[in-house]
Amino acid sequence: MRDHSLLQSLFDRKSVRAFTDRPVPDEIRHLIIDAGIQAPSAGNQQLYTILDIDDQAIKDRLAELCDHQPFVARAPFVLVFLADTRRWLDAYRAAGLAVRDPGPGDLLLACADALIAAQNMVAAASLLGLGSCYIGDVLENREEMTELLGLDPLVLPVTLLVFGYPAPEQAARAKPPRPRREYLVQKNRYTPRTGAELRALHGELNPGEDYDSWMAAFCERKYMSGFAREMNRSAGEYLKAFYSAPGP
Amino acid sequence: MRDHSLLQSLFDRKSVRAFTDRPVPDEIRHLIIDAGIQAPSAGNQQLYTILDIDDQAIKDRLAELCDHQPFVARAPFVLVFLADTRRWLDAYRAAGLAVRDPGPGDLLLACADALIAAQNMVAAASLLGLGSCYIGDVLENREEMTELLGLDPLVLPVTLLVFGYPAPEQAARAKPPRPRREYLVQKNRYTPRTGAELRALHGELNPGEDYDSWMAAFCERKYMSGFAREMNRSAGEYLKAFYSAPGP
């Protein structure tokens, strides 16, 4: 009943960004995709569509639009996860029903369905010996992304996954350490962390590093960066289609 | 390398809503939580906080606020997943940095981190013999939920998971069938489904059922229901805190 070897694979999985030339056979692609489709889903509705990107020109463009990450174009197996609030709407309308527009709750449920399916695929890929990497940057550049992927205003790319057989140097790379659970889990109610707690967490993960200067560099590279600002602009544009939904 | 028996657990997992009285030992709780913390996370930032709900009065209230589902109150192990766009902001500010407000992109990344961690926990729980169920309804009733869980305006409950040892009738229940991948995966570009495709999908999953009447009942029970409207209202209120983020 208690199988620690799969558990271990959930613990050991780390992002892989460089792949060998070994192709990913259709049988393996299908197993990975099917593991995702079997994941939990709100009301068993699968509020997502997955784009399987096998057109090299589209991969090349995705690599550019996702904050210029060339490894996306070199990955043998690339999936874009679309939160799809349109498919069921179309299904209702095909039955002649008059329905409300999707709202922000529908969108968040659809994002959840897509991400839960994605993580089942990551777990399946690990077991099959494939590496994977999430690309959250697919949220950027809404206008070009919409054109490239033929998106509908009610369909939003919530994440992108690349898969492939890990290049040797990737297999050898150490997994970046995670915080201990004491820093991420609280009992019953949310409590903001104190400065002392945040410094202690940082100290455990980055021994010997000065808090203030490390945090300044990290903040500049991540939170205040051009790509983060672009992601917020672009996500804000996607969300506009969901603001106008009527209340109860 | 290729272990299909382990893969099988990703395929077989189904929602479990009734649990035996058998308690979940701390060792098992910790394994499940740690599997989630080891999941992929944008920039290794873990943009979430997990609330471990062991106060029965809070469980009881959560069961009510999550669309009146009493089994939530009876589950031995209950976790609320908060998309937390505040923790890093506090960390930057503790270093004396002046930073922008979080925007919709930050929020969606945080939701992704939380959901990816949640699904690793679901996979770990399955392997350990525990059942689980997602409760998306935790998005409802923002005002009461904020009060109950002490939420910050920058912290949003994106999902809730209950875990426990499955009651015998749950173990015997058949898993609802999923669509074949042909209905959920498209090549390279998004294409809305035709009415004929949607009818074919429905026919495969619900053999012998009349499309129009099945869809009318489902739409009324799910999409046009009070809880769906409340979820959209409530999610819209949560999202307001993220609209005002400046562009690039």
CSV table of C-alpha atoms in Angstrom, one decimal:
chain,number,residue,atom,x,y,z
A,1,MET,CA,0.0,0.0,0.0
A,2,ARG,CA,2.7,2.4,0.9
A,3,ASP,CA,5.0,2.7,-2.1
A,4,HIS,CA,7.9,4.9,-1.3
A,5,SER,CA,9.5,4.7,-4.8
A,6,LEU,CA,6.8,6.8,-6.5
A,7,LEU,CA,6.7,9.0,-3.4
A,8,GLN,CA,10.5,9.4,-3.9
A,9,SER,CA,9.9,10.5,-7.5
A,10,LEU,CA,7.5,13.2,-6.3
A,11,PHE,CA,10.2,14.4,-4.0
A,12,ASP,CA,13.1,14.2,-6.3
A,13,ARG,CA,11.6,15.8,-9.5
A,14,LYS,CA,13.4,18.9,-10.5
A,15,SER,CA,13.1,21.2,-13.6
A,16,VAL,CA,15.0,20.1,-16.7
A,17,ARG,CA,15.7,22.6,-19.4
A,18,ALA,CA,18.2,20.7,-21.6
A,19,PHE,CA,17.3,17.6,-23.4
A,20,THR,CA,19.0,14.9,-25.5
A,21,ASP,CA,18.1,14.4,-29.1
A,22,ARG,CA,16.2,11.2,-28.2
A,23,PRO,CA,12.7,11.6,-29.6
A,24,VAL,CA,9.7,11.0,-27.4
A,25,PRO,CA,7.6,8.2,-28.9
A,26,ASP,CA,3.9,8.7,-29.4
A,27,GLU,CA,3.2,5.9,-26.9
A,28,ILE,CA,5.0,7.9,-24.2
A,29,ARG,CA,3.3,11.2,-25.2
A,30,HIS,CA,-0.1,9.5,-25.0
A,31,LEU,CA,0.6,8.0,-21.5
A,32,ILE,CA,1.7,11.4,-20.2
A,33,ILE,CA,-1.3,13.2,-21.7
A,34,ASP,CA,-3.7,10.5,-20.5
A,35,ALA,CA,-2.3,10.8,-16.9
A,36,GLY,CA,-3.2,14.5,-17.1
A,37,ILE,CA,-6.7,13.8,-18.3
A,38,GLN,CA,-7.3,11.3,-15.5
A,39,ALA,CA,-6.4,14.0,-12.9
A,40,PRO,CA,-9.1,15.5,-10.6
A,41,SER,CA,-11.2,18.1,-12.3
A,42,ALA,CA,-14.1,20.3,-11.0
A,43,GLY,CA,-17.3,18.5,-11.6
A,44,ASN,CA,-15.4,16.2,-14.0
A,45,GLN,CA,-15.6,18.9,-16.6
A,46,GLN,CA,-12.0,19.3,-17.7
A,47,LEU,CA,-12.2,23.1,-18.2
A,48,TYR,CA,-9.1,23.1,-20.3
A,49,THR,CA,-7.7,22.5,-23.8
A,50,ILE,CA,-4.2,21.3,-24.3
A,51,LEU,CA,-2.2,22.5,-27.4
A,52,ASP,CA,0.4,20.0,-28.5
A,53,ILE,CA,2.9,22.1,-30.3
A,54,ASP,CA,4.8,20.2,-33.0
A,55,ASP,CA,5.2,23.0,-35.5
A,56,GLN,CA,8.8,24.2,-35.2
A,57,ALA,CA,7.9,27.7,-36.3
A,58,ILE,CA,5.4,28.0,-33.5
A,59,LYS,CA,7.9,26.6,-31.0
A,60,ASP,CA,10.4,29.2,-32.1
A,61,ARG,CA,7.9,32.0,-31.6
A,62,LEU,CA,6.8,30.6,-28.3
A,63,ALA,CA,10.4,30.6,-27.1
A,64,GLU,CA,10.6,34.3,-27.9
A,65,LEU,CA,7.3,35.3,-26.5
A,66,CYS,CA,8.0,33.4,-23.2
A,67,ASP,CA,10.7,35.8,-22.2
A,68,HIS,CA,13.3,34.7,-24.8
A,69,GLN,CA,14.0,31.2,-23.5
A,70,PRO,CA,15.6,29.3,-26.5
A,71,PHE,CA,15.3,25.9,-24.8
A,72,VAL,CA,11.6,26.0,-25.3
A,73,ALA,CA,12.2,25.8,-29.1
A,74,ARG,CA,14.6,22.8,-28.6
A,75,ALA,CA,12.3,20.7,-26.5
A,76,PRO,CA,10.9,17.6,-28.2
A,77,PHE,CA,7.5,17.7,-26.6
A,78,VAL,CA,5.8,21.0,-25.8
A,79,LEU,CA,2.3,21.4,-24.4
A,80,VAL,CA,0.4,24.7,-23.8
A,81,PHE,CA,-2.4,24.5,-21.2
A,82,LEU,CA,-5.4,26.7,-21.9
A,83,ALA,CA,-7.9,27.5,-19.2
A,84,ASP,CA,-10.9,27.0,-21.5
A,85,THR,CA,-14.2,28.7,-20.3
A,86,ARG,CA,-15.6,28.4,-23.8
A,87,ARG,CA,-16.0,24.7,-24.4
A,88,TRP,CA,-18.9,24.2,-22.0
A,89,LEU,CA,-20.4,27.5,-23.1
A,90,ASP,CA,-20.5,26.1,-26.6
A,91,ALA,CA,-21.9,22.9,-25.3
A,92,TYR,CA,-24.7,24.7,-23.6
A,93,ARG,CA,-25.5,26.8,-26.6
A,94,ALA,CA,-25.5,23.7,-28.8
A,95,ALA,CA,-28.4,22.5,-26.6
A,96,GLY,CA,-30.2,25.8,-27.3
A,97,LEU,CA,-29.6,27.2,-23.8
A,98,ALA,CA,-29.3,30.9,-22.9
A,99,VAL,CA,-26.4,31.3,-20.5
A,100,ARG,CA,-24.5,34.0,-18.6
A,101,ASP,CA,-21.0,35.0,-19.6
A,102,PRO,CA,-18.1,33.3,-17.7
A,103,GLY,CA,-16.8,35.3,-14.7
A,104,PRO,CA,-13.6,35.3,-12.7
A,105,GLY,CA,-14.7,32.3,-10.6
A,106,ASP,CA,-15.2,30.2,-13.8
A,107,LEU,CA,-11.7,31.4,-14.9
A,108,LEU,CA,-10.0,30.4,-11.7
A,109,LEU,CA,-11.7,27.0,-11.7
A,110,ALA,CA,-10.5,26.5,-15.3
A,111,CYS,CA,-7.0,27.5,-14.3
A,112,ALA,CA,-7.1,25.0,-11.5
A,113,ASP,CA,-8.3,22.2,-13.7
A,114,ALA,CA,-5.5,22.9,-16.2
A,115,LEU,CA,-2.8,23.1,-13.6
A,116,ILE,CA,-3.9,20.0,-11.7
A,117,ALA,CA,-3.8,18.1,-15.0
A,118,ALA,CA,-0.4,19.6,-15.8
A,119,GLN,CA,1.1,18.4,-12.6
A,120,ASN,CA,-0.2,14.8,-13.1
A,121,MET,CA,1.7,14.9,-16.4
A,122,VAL,CA,4.9,16.1,-14.7
A,123,ALA,CA,4.6,13.2,-12.2
A,124,ALA,CA,3.9,10.7,-15.0
A,125,ALA,CA,6.8,12.0,-17.1
A,126,SER,CA,9.2,11.6,-14.1
A,127,LEU,CA,8.2,8.0,-13.8
A,128,LEU,CA,8.8,7.5,-17.5
A,129,GLY,CA,12.3,8.9,-17.3
A,130,LEU,CA,11.5,12.3,-18.9
A,131,GLY,CA,12.4,15.7,-17.5
A,132,SER,CA,10.0,18.7,-17.6
A,133,CYS,CA,9.9,22.4,-17.0
A,134,TYR,CA,7.0,24.7,-16.4
A,135,ILE,CA,7.1,28.1,-18.3
A,136,GLY,CA,4.8,30.6,-16.5
A,137,ASP,CA,6.0,33.2,-19.0
A,138,VAL,CA,3.4,31.9,-21.4
A,139,LEU,CA,1.1,34.5,-19.6
A,140,GLU,CA,3.1,37.3,-21.3
A,141,ASN,CA,2.4,39.0,-24.6
A,142,ARG,CA,-1.3,38.4,-24.8
A,143,GLU,CA,-1.7,40.0,-28.2
A,144,GLU,CA,1.0,38.1,-30.0
A,145,MET,CA,0.1,34.9,-28.1
A,146,THR,CA,-3.6,35.2,-29.1
A,147,GLU,CA,-2.6,35.6,-32.7
A,148,LEU,CA,0.0,32.8,-32.7
A,149,LEU,CA,-2.3,30.2,-31.0
A,150,GLY,CA,-5.6,31.3,-32.3
A,151,LEU,CA,-6.9,32.0,-28.8
A,152,ASP,CA,-10.5,33.0,-28.0
A,153,PRO,CA,-11.1,35.9,-25.6
A,154,LEU,CA,-12.5,33.3,-23.1
A,155,VAL,CA,-9.4,31.0,-23.4
A,156,LEU,CA,-6.2,31.8,-21.6
A,157,PRO,CA,-2.8,30.1,-21.6
A,158,VAL,CA,-2.2,29.4,-17.9
A,159,THR,CA,1.1,27.4,-18.3
A,160,LEU,CA,3.4,25.7,-20.7
A,161,LEU,CA,5.3,22.5,-20.2
A,162,VAL,CA,8.3,21.2,-22.0
A,163,PHE,CA,9.3,17.6,-21.8
A,164,GLY,CA,12.2,15.5,-23.0
A,165,TYR,CA,15.0,13.1,-22.0
A,166,PRO,CA,17.3,15.0,-19.7
A,167,ALA,CA,20.8,16.0,-21.0
A,168,PRO,CA,23.5,14.4,-18.7
A,169,GLU,CA,24.5,17.7,-17.0
A,170,GLN,CA,20.8,18.2,-16.1
A,171,ALA,CA,20.5,14.8,-14.5
A,172,ALA,CA,23.5,15.6,-12.3
A,173,ARG,CA,22.3,19.1,-11.3
A,174,ALA,CA,21.3,19.4,-7.6
A,175,LYS,CA,17.6,20.3,-6.9
A,176,PRO,CA,17.3,23.7,-5.3
A,177,PRO,CA,16.3,23.3,-1.7
A,178,ARG,CA,12.8,24.0,-0.5
A,179,PRO,CA,11.7,25.7,2.7
A,180,ARG,CA,10.9,23.5,5.6
A,181,ARG,CA,7.2,23.1,6.1
A,182,GLU,CA,7.2,25.2,9.2
A,183,TYR,CA,7.6,28.3,7.0
A,184,LEU,CA,4.8,27.4,4.6
A,185,VAL,CA,2.1,25.8,6.7
A,186,GLN,CA,0.1,27.6,9.4
A,187,LYS,CA,-2.6,26.3,11.7
A,188,ASN,CA,-6.2,27.4,11.0
A,189,ARG,CA,-5.6,31.1,10.3
A,190,TYR,CA,-3.3,33.1,8.1
A,191,THR,CA,-0.6,35.2,9.9
A,192,PRO,CA,1.8,37.4,8.0
A,193,ARG,CA,5.4,36.5,8.6
A,194,THR,CA,7.5,38.8,10.7
A,195,GLY,CA,10.8,40.2,9.3
A,196,ALA,CA,12.6,37.8,11.7
A,197,GLU,CA,10.9,34.8,10.2
A,198,LEU,CA,11.6,35.9,6.7
A,199,ARG,CA,15.3,36.4,7.5
A,200,ALA,CA,15.4,33.0,9.2
A,201,LEU,CA,13.9,31.3,6.2
A,202,HIS,CA,16.3,33.0,3.9
A,203,GLY,CA,19.2,32.1,6.1
A,204,GLU,CA,18.3,28.4,5.9
A,205,LEU,CA,18.0,28.4,2.2
A,206,ASN,CA,21.0,30.7,1.4
A,207,PRO,CA,23.6,30.1,4.1
A,208,GLY,CA,26.2,32.8,4.4
A,209,GLU,CA,24.3,35.2,2.1
A,210,ASP,CA,23.5,38.8,3.3
A,211,TYR,CA,19.8,39.2,3.5
A,212,ASP,CA,19.5,42.7,2.3
A,213,SER,CA,21.8,42.5,-0.7
A,214,TRP,CA,20.5,39.1,-1.8
A,215,MET,CA,16.9,40.3,-1.6
A,216,ALA,CA,17.7,43.5,-3.5
A,217,ALA,CA,19.2,41.5,-6.4
A,218,PHE,CA,16.5,38.9,-6.4
A,219,CYS,CA,13.7,41.5,-6.3
A,220,GLU,CA,15.3,43.4,-9.2
A,221,ARG,CA,15.8,40.2,-11.3
A,222,LYS,CA,12.3,38.8,-10.6
A,223,TYR,CA,9.7,41.0,-9.1
A,224,MET,CA,10.6,44.4,-10.5
A,225,SER,CA,11.9,43.0,-13.8
A,226,GLY,CA,10.5,43.7,-17.3
A,227,PHE,CA,9.1,40.2,-17.7
A,228,ALA,CA,7.2,40.4,-14.4
A,229,ARG,CA,5.7,43.8,-15.4
A,230,GLU,CA,4.8,42.4,-18.8
A,231,MET,CA,3.2,39.3,-17.3
A,232,ASN,CA,1.0,41.6,-15.1
A,233,ARG,CA,0.0,43.8,-18.0
A,234,SER,CA,-0.8,40.8,-20.2
A,235,ALA,CA,-2.6,38.9,-17.5
A,236,GLY,CA,-4.7,42.0,-16.8
A,237,GLU,CA,-5.7,42.1,-20.4
A,238,TYR,CA,-6.8,38.5,-20.4
A,239,LEU,CA,-8.8,39.0,-17.2
A,240,LYS,CA,-10.7,41.9,-18.7
A,241,ALA,CA,-13.0,39.5,-20.6
A,242,PHE,CA,-14.1,38.1,-17.2
A,243,TYR,CA,-14.8,41.3,-15.2
A,244,SER,CA,-18.2,42.1,-16.6
A,245,ALA,CA,-19.9,38.9,-15.5
A,246,PRO,CA,-23.1,39.7,-13.6
A,247,GLY,CA,-23.4,39.0,-9.9
A,248,PRO,CA,-26.0,36.7,-8.4
B,1,MET,CA,12.8,3.0,-15.6
B,2,ARG,CA,9.3,2.6,-16.9
B,3,ASP,CA,7.1,1.5,-14.0
B,4,HIS,CA,3.5,1.1,-15.1
B,5,SER,CA,2.2,0.0,-11.7
B,6,LEU,CA,3.2,3.4,-10.2
B,7,LEU,CA,1.8,5.3,-13.2
B,8,GLN,CA,-1.4,3.3,-12.6
B,9,SER,CA,-2.0,5.2,-9.3
B,10,LEU,CA,-2.1,8.5,-11.2
B,11,PHE,CA,-4.7,7.0,-13.5
B,12,ASP,CA,-6.8,5.4,-10.9
B,13,ARG,CA,-7.1,8.2,-8.3
B,14,LYS,CA,-10.7,9.3,-7.9
B,15,SER,CA,-12.4,11.8,-5.4
B,16,VAL,CA,-13.2,10.4,-2.0
B,17,ARG,CA,-15.8,12.2,0.1
B,18,ALA,CA,-16.4,9.7,3.0
B,19,PHE,CA,-13.7,8.6,5.3
B,20,THR,CA,-13.3,6.0,8.1
B,21,ASP,CA,-12.6,7.1,11.7
B,22,ARG,CA,-9.0,6.0,11.3
B,23,PRO,CA,-6.9,9.0,12.2
B,24,VAL,CA,-4.1,10.3,9.9
B,25,PRO,CA,-0.8,10.1,11.8
B,26,ASP,CA,1.5,13.1,11.9
B,27,GLU,CA,4.1,11.1,10.0
B,28,ILE,CA,1.7,10.7,7.1
B,29,ARG,CA,0.5,14.3,7.2
B,30,HIS,CA,4.1,15.5,7.0
B,31,LEU,CA,4.9,13.2,4.1
B,32,ILE,CA,2.0,14.5,2.2
B,33,ILE,CA,2.7,18.1,2.9
B,34,ASP,CA,6.4,17.7,2.1
B,35,ALA,CA,5.6,16.1,-1.2
B,36,GLY,CA,3.6,19.3,-2.0
B,37,ILE,CA,6.5,21.6,-0.9
B,38,GLN,CA,8.8,19.6,-3.2
B,39,ALA,CA,6.6,20.3,-6.2
B,40,PRO,CA,7.7,22.6,-9.0
B,41,SER,CA,7.3,26.3,-8.1
B,42,ALA,CA,7.9,29.5,-10.2
B,43,GLY,CA,11.5,30.6,-9.5
B,44,ASN,CA,11.4,28.2,-6.5
B,45,GLN,CA,9.4,30.9,-4.6
B,46,GLN,CA,6.5,28.8,-3.3
B,47,LEU,CA,4.0,31.7,-3.7
B,48,TYR,CA,1.5,30.0,-1.3
B,49,THR,CA,0.7,29.4,2.3
B,50,ILE,CA,-1.1,26.3,3.4
B,51,LEU,CA,-3.6,26.4,6.3
B,52,ASP,CA,-3.8,23.1,8.2
B,53,ILE,CA,-7.3,23.2,9.7
B,54,ASP,CA,-7.5,21.2,12.9
B,55,ASP,CA,-10.0,23.4,14.8
B,56,GLN,CA,-13.3,21.6,14.5
B,57,ALA,CA,-15.3,24.9,14.7
B,58,ILE,CA,-13.4,26.2,11.7
B,59,LYS,CA,-13.9,22.9,9.8
B,60,ASP,CA,-17.7,23.2,10.5
B,61,ARG,CA,-17.8,26.8,9.2
B,62,LEU,CA,-15.7,25.9,6.2
B,63,ALA,CA,-18.2,23.1,5.4
B,64,GLU,CA,-21.0,25.7,5.4
B,65,LEU,CA,-19.1,28.4,3.5
B,66,CYS,CA,-18.1,25.8,0.8
B,67,ASP,CA,-21.6,25.3,-0.5
B,68,HIS,CA,-22.9,23.4,2.5
B,69,GLN,CA,-20.9,20.2,2.1
B,70,PRO,CA,-20.9,18.5,5.6
B,71,PHE,CA,-18.2,15.9,4.6
B,72,VAL,CA,-15.7,18.7,4.8
B,73,ALA,CA,-16.3,19.0,8.5
B,74,ARG,CA,-15.9,15.2,8.9
B,75,ALA,CA,-12.6,14.9,7.1
B,76,PRO,CA,-9.7,14.1,9.4
B,77,PHE,CA,-7.2,16.2,7.5
B,78,VAL,CA,-8.1,19.5,5.8
B,79,LEU,CA,-5.8,21.9,4.0
B,80,VAL,CA,-6.6,25.3,2.6
B,81,PHE,CA,-4.3,26.5,-0.2
B,82,LEU,CA,-3.8,30.2,-0.2
B,83,ALA,CA,-2.3,32.0,-3.2
B,84,ASP,CA,0.0,34.2,-1.2
B,85,THR,CA,1.3,37.3,-3.0
B,86,ARG,CA,2.1,38.9,0.3
B,87,ARG,CA,5.0,36.8,1.7
B,88,TRP,CA,7.6,37.9,-0.8
B,89,LEU,CA,6.3,41.5,-0.7
B,90,ASP,CA,7.0,41.4,3.1
B,91,ALA,CA,10.4,39.8,2.4
B,92,TYR,CA,11.3,42.7,0.0
B,93,ARG,CA,10.1,45.3,2.4
B,94,ALA,CA,12.0,43.7,5.3
B,95,ALA,CA,15.1,44.4,3.2
B,96,GLY,CA,14.1,48.1,2.9
B,97,LEU,CA,13.0,47.8,-0.8
B,98,ALA,CA,10.3,49.9,-2.4
B,99,VAL,CA,8.2,47.6,-4.6
B,100,ARG,CA,5.2,47.7,-6.9
B,101,ASP,CA,1.8,46.3,-5.8
B,102,PRO,CA,1.1,42.7,-6.9
B,103,GLY,CA,-0.9,42.4,-10.2
B,104,PRO,CA,-3.0,39.8,-11.9
B,105,GLY,CA,0.1,38.0,-13.3
B,106,ASP,CA,1.5,37.6,-9.8
B,107,LEU,CA,-1.8,36.3,-8.6
B,108,LEU,CA,-2.1,33.7,-11.4
B,109,LEU,CA,1.5,32.5,-10.8
B,110,ALA,CA,0.7,32.2,-7.1
B,111,CYS,CA,-2.4,30.2,-7.9
B,112,ALA,CA,-0.3,28.0,-10.2
B,113,ASP,CA,2.2,27.3,-7.4
B,114,ALA,CA,-0.5,26.5,-4.9
B,115,LEU,CA,-2.4,24.1,-7.3
B,116,ILE,CA,0.8,22.3,-8.5
B,117,ALA,CA,1.7,21.7,-4.8
B,118,ALA,CA,-1.8,20.5,-4.1
B,119,GLN,CA,-1.7,17.9,-6.9
B,120,ASN,CA,1.6,16.6,-5.7
B,121,MET,CA,-0.1,16.1,-2.3
B,122,VAL,CA,-3.0,14.3,-3.9
B,123,ALA,CA,-0.6,12.0,-5.7
B,124,ALA,CA,1.3,11.3,-2.5
B,125,ALA,CA,-1.8,10.7,-0.5
B,126,SER,CA,-3.0,8.1,-3.1
B,127,LEU,CA,0.2,6.2,-2.7
B,128,LEU,CA,-0.1,6.2,1.1
B,129,GLY,CA,-3.6,4.8,0.8
B,130,LEU,CA,-5.5,8.0,1.6
B,131,GLY,CA,-8.4,9.4,-0.4
B,132,SER,CA,-8.8,13.1,-1.2
B,133,CYS,CA,-11.2,15.6,-2.7
B,134,TYR,CA,-10.7,19.1,-4.0
B,135,ILE,CA,-13.2,21.7,-2.9
B,136,GLY,CA,-13.2,24.6,-5.4
B,137,ASP,CA,-16.1,26.1,-3.5
B,138,VAL,CA,-13.6,27.6,-1.1
B,139,LEU,CA,-13.6,30.5,-3.6
B,140,GLU,CA,-17.1,31.5,-2.5
B,141,ASN,CA,-18.1,33.8,0.3
B,142,ARG,CA,-15.1,36.0,0.3
B,143,GLU,CA,-16.2,38.2,3.2
B,144,GLU,CA,-16.9,35.4,5.7
B,145,MET,CA,-13.9,33.4,4.5
B,146,THR,CA,-11.6,36.4,5.0
B,147,GLU,CA,-12.9,36.8,8.5
B,148,LEU,CA,-12.8,33.1,9.3
B,149,LEU,CA,-9.2,32.5,8.1
B,150,GLY,CA,-7.7,35.9,8.8
B,151,LEU,CA,-7.0,36.5,5.2
B,152,ASP,CA,-5.1,39.4,3.8
B,153,PRO,CA,-6.4,41.3,0.7
B,154,LEU,CA,-3.4,39.9,-1.2
B,155,VAL,CA,-4.0,36.3,-0.1
B,156,LEU,CA,-6.7,34.2,-1.8
B,157,PRO,CA,-8.0,30.7,-1.0
B,158,VAL,CA,-7.5,29.0,-4.4
B,159,THR,CA,-8.5,25.5,-3.4
B,160,LEU,CA,-9.2,23.2,-0.4
B,161,LEU,CA,-8.3,19.6,0.0
B,162,VAL,CA,-9.7,17.0,2.4
B,163,PHE,CA,-7.9,13.8,3.0
B,164,GLY,CA,-8.6,10.6,5.0
B,165,TYR,CA,-8.8,6.8,4.7
B,166,PRO,CA,-11.6,5.9,2.3
B,167,ALA,CA,-14.9,4.5,3.6
B,168,PRO,CA,-15.5,1.0,2.1
B,169,GLU,CA,-18.3,2.2,-0.2
B,170,GLN,CA,-16.0,5.0,-1.6
B,171,ALA,CA,-13.3,2.5,-2.4
B,172,ALA,CA,-15.8,0.5,-4.4
B,173,ARG,CA,-17.3,3.4,-6.3
B,174,ALA,CA,-16.4,3.6,-10.0
B,175,LYS,CA,-14.3,6.5,-11.3
B,176,PRO,CA,-16.4,8.8,-13.6
B,177,PRO,CA,-15.0,8.3,-17.1
B,178,ARG,CA,-12.8,11.0,-18.7
B,179,PRO,CA,-13.0,12.2,-22.3
B,180,ARG,CA,-10.6,10.7,-24.8
B,181,ARG,CA,-7.6,12.8,-25.5
B,182,GLU,CA,-8.8,13.6,-29.0
B,183,TYR,CA,-11.5,15.9,-27.4
B,184,LEU,CA,-9.1,17.8,-25.1
B,185,VAL,CA,-5.8,18.0,-27.1
B,186,GLN,CA,-5.4,20.0,-30.3
B,187,LYS,CA,-2.4,20.5,-32.5
B,188,ASN,CA,-0.6,23.9,-32.4
B,189,ARG,CA,-3.7,26.2,-32.5
B,190,TYR,CA,-7.0,26.5,-30.6
B,191,THR,CA,-10.1,25.7,-32.5
B,192,PRO,CA,-13.6,26.0,-31.0
B,193,ARG,CA,-15.4,22.7,-31.0
B,194,THR,CA,-18.3,22.3,-33.4
B,195,GLY,CA,-21.8,21.3,-32.1
B,196,ALA,CA,-21.3,17.9,-33.7
B,197,GLU,CA,-18.0,17.3,-31.8
B,198,LEU,CA,-19.6,18.4,-28.5
B,199,ARG,CA,-22.5,16.0,-29.1
B,200,ALA,CA,-20.1,13.2,-29.9
B,201,LEU,CA,-18.1,13.8,-26.7
B,202,HIS,CA,-21.3,13.8,-24.7
B,203,GLY,CA,-22.5,10.6,-26.4
B,204,GLU,CA,-19.3,8.8,-25.5
B,205,LEU,CA,-19.4,9.8,-21.8
B,206,ASN,CA,-23.2,9.4,-21.4
B,207,PRO,CA,-24.4,6.7,-23.6
B,208,GLY,CA,-28.1,6.7,-24.3
B,209,GLU,CA,-28.7,10.1,-22.7
B,210,ASP,CA,-30.4,12.8,-24.8
B,211,TYR,CA,-28.0,15.7,-25.3
B,212,ASP,CA,-30.4,18.6,-25.0
B,213,SER,CA,-32.2,17.5,-21.8
B,214,TRP,CA,-29.0,16.2,-20.1
B,215,MET,CA,-27.2,19.5,-20.9
B,216,ALA,CA,-30.2,21.6,-19.7
B,217,ALA,CA,-30.2,19.8,-16.4
B,218,PHE,CA,-26.4,19.9,-16.0
B,219,CYS,CA,-26.2,23.6,-16.9
B,220,GLU,CA,-29.0,24.5,-14.4
B,221,ARG,CA,-27.3,22.4,-11.6
B,222,LYS,CA,-23.7,23.6,-12.3
B,223,TYR,CA,-23.2,26.7,-14.5
B,224,MET,CA,-26.4,28.7,-13.8
B,225,SER,CA,-26.6,27.6,-10.1
B,226,GLY,CA,-26.5,29.8,-7.1
B,227,PHE,CA,-23.1,28.5,-6.0
B,228,ALA,CA,-21.5,29.2,-9.4
B,229,ARG,CA,-22.9,32.8,-9.3
B,230,GLU,CA,-21.7,33.2,-5.8
B,231,MET,CA,-18.2,31.9,-6.8
B,232,ASN,CA,-18.0,34.4,-9.6
B,233,ARG,CA,-19.1,37.3,-7.3
B,234,SER,CA,-16.7,36.3,-4.6
B,235,ALA,CA,-13.8,35.7,-6.9
B,236,GLY,CA,-14.4,39.1,-8.5
B,237,GLU,CA,-14.1,40.7,-5.1
B,238,TYR,CA,-10.8,38.9,-4.4
B,239,LEU,CA,-9.4,40.0,-7.8
B,240,LYS,CA,-10.2,43.6,-7.3
B,241,ALA,CA,-7.1,44.0,-5.1
B,242,PHE,CA,-5.0,43.1,-8.2
B,243,TYR,CA,-6.6,45.3,-10.8
B,244,SER,CA,-4.8,48.5,-10.0
B,245,ALA,CA,-1.3,47.2,-10.6
B,246,PRO,CA,0.6,49.6,-12.9
B,247,GLY,CA,1.7,48.5,-16.4
B,248,PRO,CA,5.3,48.4,-17.6
